[in-house]
Coordinates of C-alpha atoms in Angstrom, one line a residue:
G1 CA 0.1 0.1 0.0
R2 CA 2.8 2.1 0.1
A3 CA 3.5 4.9 -2.8
R4 CA 6.3 3.8 -5.2
P5 CA 9.4 6.5 -5.2
S6 CA 9.6 8.7 -7.8
H7 CA 12.8 8.6 -10.6
S8 CA 13.7 12.2 -8.7
E9 CA 14.0 10.6 -5.1
P10 CA 17.4 10.4 -3.9
R11 CA 18.9 7.1 -4.2
G12 CA 20.7 5.2 -1.3
R13 CA 24.4 5.6 -0.2
D14 CA 25.2 2.6 -2.3
G15 CA 23.4 4.1 -5.5
R16 CA 20.3 1.6 -5.5
G17 CA 17.0 3.2 -5.8
G18 CA 14.6 3.3 -2.3
E19 CA 12.4 0.8 -3.7
E20 CA 15.3 -1.5 -4.0
E21 CA 16.2 -1.1 -0.5
E22 CA 12.4 -1.6 0.4
E23 CA 12.5 -5.1 -1.1
E24 CA 15.6 -5.9 1.0
E25 CA 14.3 -5.0 3.8
E26 CA 11.5 -7.0 3.8
E27 CA 13.2 -9.9 2.7
M28 CA 15.6 -9.3 5.9
E29 CA 12.1 -9.2 8.1
G30 CA 11.3 -12.6 6.9
W31 CA 14.8 -14.1 8.4
Q32 CA 14.5 -12.0 11.5
Q33 CA 16.1 -13.5 14.6
L34 CA 13.3 -15.5 16.8
Y35 CA 15.1 -15.7 19.8
P36 CA 18.7 -14.8 21.5
G37 CA 21.3 -17.0 19.2
H38 CA 19.0 -18.3 16.2
I39 CA 20.3 -18.4 13.3
P40 CA 17.8 -18.7 10.5
T41 CA 18.9 -20.7 7.5
N42 CA 16.8 -22.3 4.6
P43 CA 16.0 -25.5 3.6
L44 CA 19.2 -26.3 1.5
Q45 CA 21.3 -24.9 4.5
K46 CA 19.8 -27.2 7.0
A47 CA 20.2 -30.0 4.7
L48 CA 24.1 -29.3 4.5
L49 CA 24.3 -28.7 8.4
A50 CA 22.6 -32.2 8.6
A51 CA 24.9 -34.3 6.3
G52 CA 28.2 -32.5 8.0
S53 CA 27.0 -32.7 11.3
A54 CA 25.1 -36.7 10.7
L55 CA 29.2 -37.1 9.3
M56 CA 30.9 -35.9 12.3
A57 CA 28.7 -37.5 15.0
L58 CA 29.0 -40.6 13.9
Y59 CA 32.8 -40.4 13.4
D60 CA 32.8 -38.9 17.1
P61 CA 29.4 -39.7 19.2
Y62 CA 31.0 -37.5 21.9
R63 CA 30.9 -34.6 19.6
H64 CA 27.5 -33.4 21.3
D65 CA 27.5 -29.8 18.9
M66 CA 27.3 -31.7 16.1
V67 CA 24.6 -34.1 17.5
A68 CA 22.8 -31.0 18.9
V69 CA 23.2 -29.4 15.2
L70 CA 21.7 -32.6 13.6
G71 CA 18.7 -32.8 16.7
E72 CA 17.6 -29.0 15.3
T73 CA 18.1 -29.7 11.8
T74 CA 15.9 -33.0 11.2
G75 CA 13.4 -32.6 14.0
C76 CA 11.3 -30.6 11.4
L77 CA 8.4 -33.3 11.8
A78 CA 9.3 -34.6 15.3
L79 CA 9.3 -31.3 16.8
P80 CA 5.7 -30.0 16.3
N81 CA 4.4 -33.7 16.9
L82 CA 6.1 -33.6 20.5
R83 CA 4.9 -30.0 21.2
D84 CA 1.2 -31.0 20.4
K85 CA 1.5 -33.8 23.0
M86 CA 2.7 -31.3 25.2
R87 CA -0.2 -28.9 24.5
N88 CA -2.6 -31.8 25.2
H89 CA -1.6 -32.9 28.4
P90 CA -1.8 -30.1 31.5
E91 CA 2.0 -30.9 33.2
G92 CA 3.2 -30.6 29.2
Y93 CA 1.1 -27.4 29.0
R94 CA 2.1 -25.7 31.9
I95 CA 5.8 -26.4 30.9
L96 CA 5.4 -24.9 27.7
Q97 CA 3.6 -22.1 29.4
E98 CA 6.5 -21.4 32.4
R99 CA 9.5 -22.3 29.9
P100 CA 11.4 -24.0 33.3
R101 CA 15.0 -24.6 32.8
I102 CA 17.6 -27.5 34.3
R103 CA 20.4 -25.7 34.9
L104 CA 22.8 -25.2 38.2
S105 CA 21.6 -21.6 38.3
T106 CA 18.0 -22.8 39.0
L107 CA 19.1 -26.0 40.7
D108 CA 19.5 -26.3 44.6
M109 CA 21.6 -28.7 44.5
A110 CA 22.5 -28.5 48.5
R111 CA 18.6 -29.7 49.0
L112 CA 18.7 -32.8 46.5
Q113 CA 21.7 -33.8 48.0
G114 CA 19.5 -34.0 51.3
L115 CA 17.1 -35.8 49.9
P116 CA 16.2 -39.7 50.8
D117 CA 18.2 -42.2 48.6
G118 CA 15.9 -43.5 45.6
S119 CA 14.2 -40.0 45.1
L120 CA 14.4 -38.3 41.8
G121 CA 16.2 -35.6 43.3
R122 CA 18.6 -37.3 45.3
E123 CA 19.5 -40.2 42.1
Y124 CA 19.6 -37.5 39.6
V125 CA 22.7 -35.7 41.4
R126 CA 24.2 -38.8 42.1
F127 CA 24.1 -39.6 38.7
L128 CA 25.8 -36.2 37.7
E129 CA 28.2 -36.4 40.2
D130 CA 28.8 -40.3 39.6
N131 CA 29.3 -39.2 35.6
K132 CA 31.3 -36.2 36.2
V133 CA 28.7 -34.1 34.1
S134 CA 26.6 -30.7 34.4
P135 CA 23.3 -29.6 33.0
D136 CA 25.0 -26.3 32.0
T137 CA 26.7 -28.7 29.0
R138 CA 23.3 -28.5 27.3
M139 CA 23.5 -26.3 23.8
P140 CA 21.2 -24.0 23.4
P141 CA 19.0 -24.2 20.2
K142 CA 20.3 -22.5 17.3
F143 CA 18.8 -23.2 14.2
V144 CA 14.9 -24.1 15.0
D145 CA 13.4 -21.6 12.9
D146 CA 10.7 -21.9 15.9
E147 CA 10.7 -20.1 19.6
E148 CA 8.7 -22.6 21.0
L149 CA 9.9 -25.2 19.0
A150 CA 13.2 -24.4 20.0
Y151 CA 11.8 -24.5 23.8
V152 CA 10.6 -28.0 23.6
I153 CA 14.3 -29.4 21.9
Q154 CA 15.8 -27.5 24.5
R155 CA 14.0 -29.3 27.1
Y156 CA 14.6 -32.5 25.8
R157 CA 18.0 -32.1 25.9
E158 CA 17.8 -30.8 29.6
V159 CA 15.7 -33.8 30.7
H160 CA 18.0 -36.3 28.9
D161 CA 19.9 -36.8 32.0
L162 CA 16.8 -37.4 33.8
M163 CA 16.4 -40.2 31.3
H164 CA 19.5 -42.0 32.3
T165 CA 18.4 -41.8 36.0
L166 CA 15.0 -43.1 35.3
L167 CA 16.5 -45.8 33.3
G168 CA 19.5 -46.8 35.1
M169 CA 22.1 -46.0 32.7
P170 CA 25.3 -44.4 32.8
T171 CA 27.0 -42.0 30.4
N172 CA 29.4 -44.8 28.6
M173 CA 28.7 -45.9 24.7
L174 CA 26.6 -48.7 25.8
G175 CA 24.2 -46.3 28.1
E176 CA 24.2 -44.0 25.8
V177 CA 22.7 -46.6 23.1
V178 CA 20.1 -47.9 25.2
V179 CA 19.0 -44.2 26.2
K180 CA 18.9 -43.3 22.3
W181 CA 16.6 -46.5 21.8
F182 CA 14.3 -45.6 24.5
E183 CA 14.2 -41.7 23.1
A184 CA 14.3 -42.6 19.7
V185 CA 10.9 -44.5 20.1
Q186 CA 9.7 -41.8 22.0
T187 CA 10.5 -38.9 20.4
G188 CA 11.0 -39.8 16.6
L189 CA 13.8 -37.4 16.3
P190 CA 15.8 -38.6 13.5
M191 CA 19.3 -37.7 15.8
C192 CA 17.6 -40.2 18.5
V193 CA 17.0 -42.9 15.4
L194 CA 20.8 -42.5 14.0
G195 CA 22.2 -42.5 17.3
A196 CA 20.4 -45.8 18.4
A197 CA 21.2 -47.2 14.9
F198 CA 24.8 -46.6 14.5
G199 CA 26.1 -46.4 18.2
P200 CA 26.7 -50.1 18.6
V201 CA 29.3 -50.1 15.7
R202 CA 31.9 -48.8 18.8
L203 CA 30.6 -51.9 21.4
S204 CA 32.5 -55.2 22.0
T205 CA 30.9 -58.5 21.1
R206 CA 30.4 -59.1 24.3
K207 CA 28.2 -55.8 25.4
L208 CA 26.9 -55.8 21.8
Q209 CA 25.2 -59.0 22.6
V210 CA 23.9 -57.9 26.0
L211 CA 22.4 -54.9 24.1
T212 CA 20.9 -57.0 21.3
T213 CA 19.4 -59.7 23.8
E214 CA 18.3 -57.7 26.6
L215 CA 19.0 -54.1 26.7
V216 CA 17.4 -52.7 23.4
P217 CA 14.4 -55.2 23.3
W218 CA 13.5 -53.7 27.2
A219 CA 14.2 -50.1 26.1
I220 CA 12.0 -50.2 23.0
R221 CA 9.2 -52.1 25.3
S222 CA 9.4 -49.0 27.8
G223 CA 9.8 -46.3 25.0
L224 CA 6.3 -47.8 23.8
N225 CA 4.7 -48.0 26.9
A226 CA 5.8 -45.2 28.6
S227 CA 3.5 -41.7 28.3
C228 CA 5.4 -38.6 26.9
V229 CA 8.5 -38.0 29.0
L230 CA 8.6 -34.3 28.5
N231 CA 4.9 -33.9 30.2
V232 CA 6.4 -34.6 33.5
Y233 CA 7.4 -30.7 35.3
Y234 CA 10.6 -32.9 36.8
E235 CA 11.5 -29.9 38.6
Q236 CA 8.5 -30.4 41.1
R237 CA 9.1 -34.1 41.3
W238 CA 12.1 -34.1 43.4
E239 CA 10.7 -35.7 46.2
Q240 CA 9.1 -38.6 44.4
P241 CA 10.8 -41.9 44.3
V242 CA 12.2 -42.7 41.1
E243 CA 10.3 -46.2 41.5
S244 CA 7.4 -44.5 41.8
L245 CA 8.0 -42.2 38.6
R246 CA 9.2 -45.5 36.2
E247 CA 5.5 -46.9 37.1
E248 CA 3.5 -43.6 37.1
L249 CA 5.4 -43.2 33.4
G250 CA 5.3 -46.8 32.4
I251 CA 8.9 -47.4 32.3
L252 CA 9.7 -50.9 32.9
P253 CA 12.2 -52.1 35.7
P254 CA 15.6 -52.1 34.3
P255 CA 17.1 -55.7 33.3

């Protein structure tokens, strides 16, 4: 609805007319930053990032930055599905509205350490201490072109260690593969499917046998049987016994 500039209108500093500058501004508005750290990308750029990050993640599964990029650039179908599951669940909806974060700055570590053995909070802290990991290592999203979906994948990353806690799995390669099988069934994220399928190539014959005969069947059954793990407000469940939460979610007892 704007009037077109006349031919006598002064040209821009770089010699272009006002109409060209206006079109360029409108194009840039379509690629605006949606949240802090967001890097807008087109489908071709996403495909290139996905291919490169997949190769690097397969070469070195502990390159968490590459695993993160792969999850963001290939989750275009799975993330909206997870978001809808959260929207349609009372607890999941509250999480989407309140946007809680699991970080050292939001956790009362002294309180969690003082909780009874077997409680979610105490076992979560024990997991962090035993495996020498920190919730602050989870990378913020960059390549998800929707602010709400960016929070969904951020939430998935921050509850990943809680999945280890609930499933009773360490952070070695065997434990990571088992958790990835569970998460692949739960989330449908291609990154989880890739990790579940190709992670076992680095395992010894003995561990591979245990994985295929016991752990993978259990992880798949638990993933199918359990309700969506993103619909749990874990920050309000620290006192709940792990066994009770497993039973509530439908996670089968670990073999």
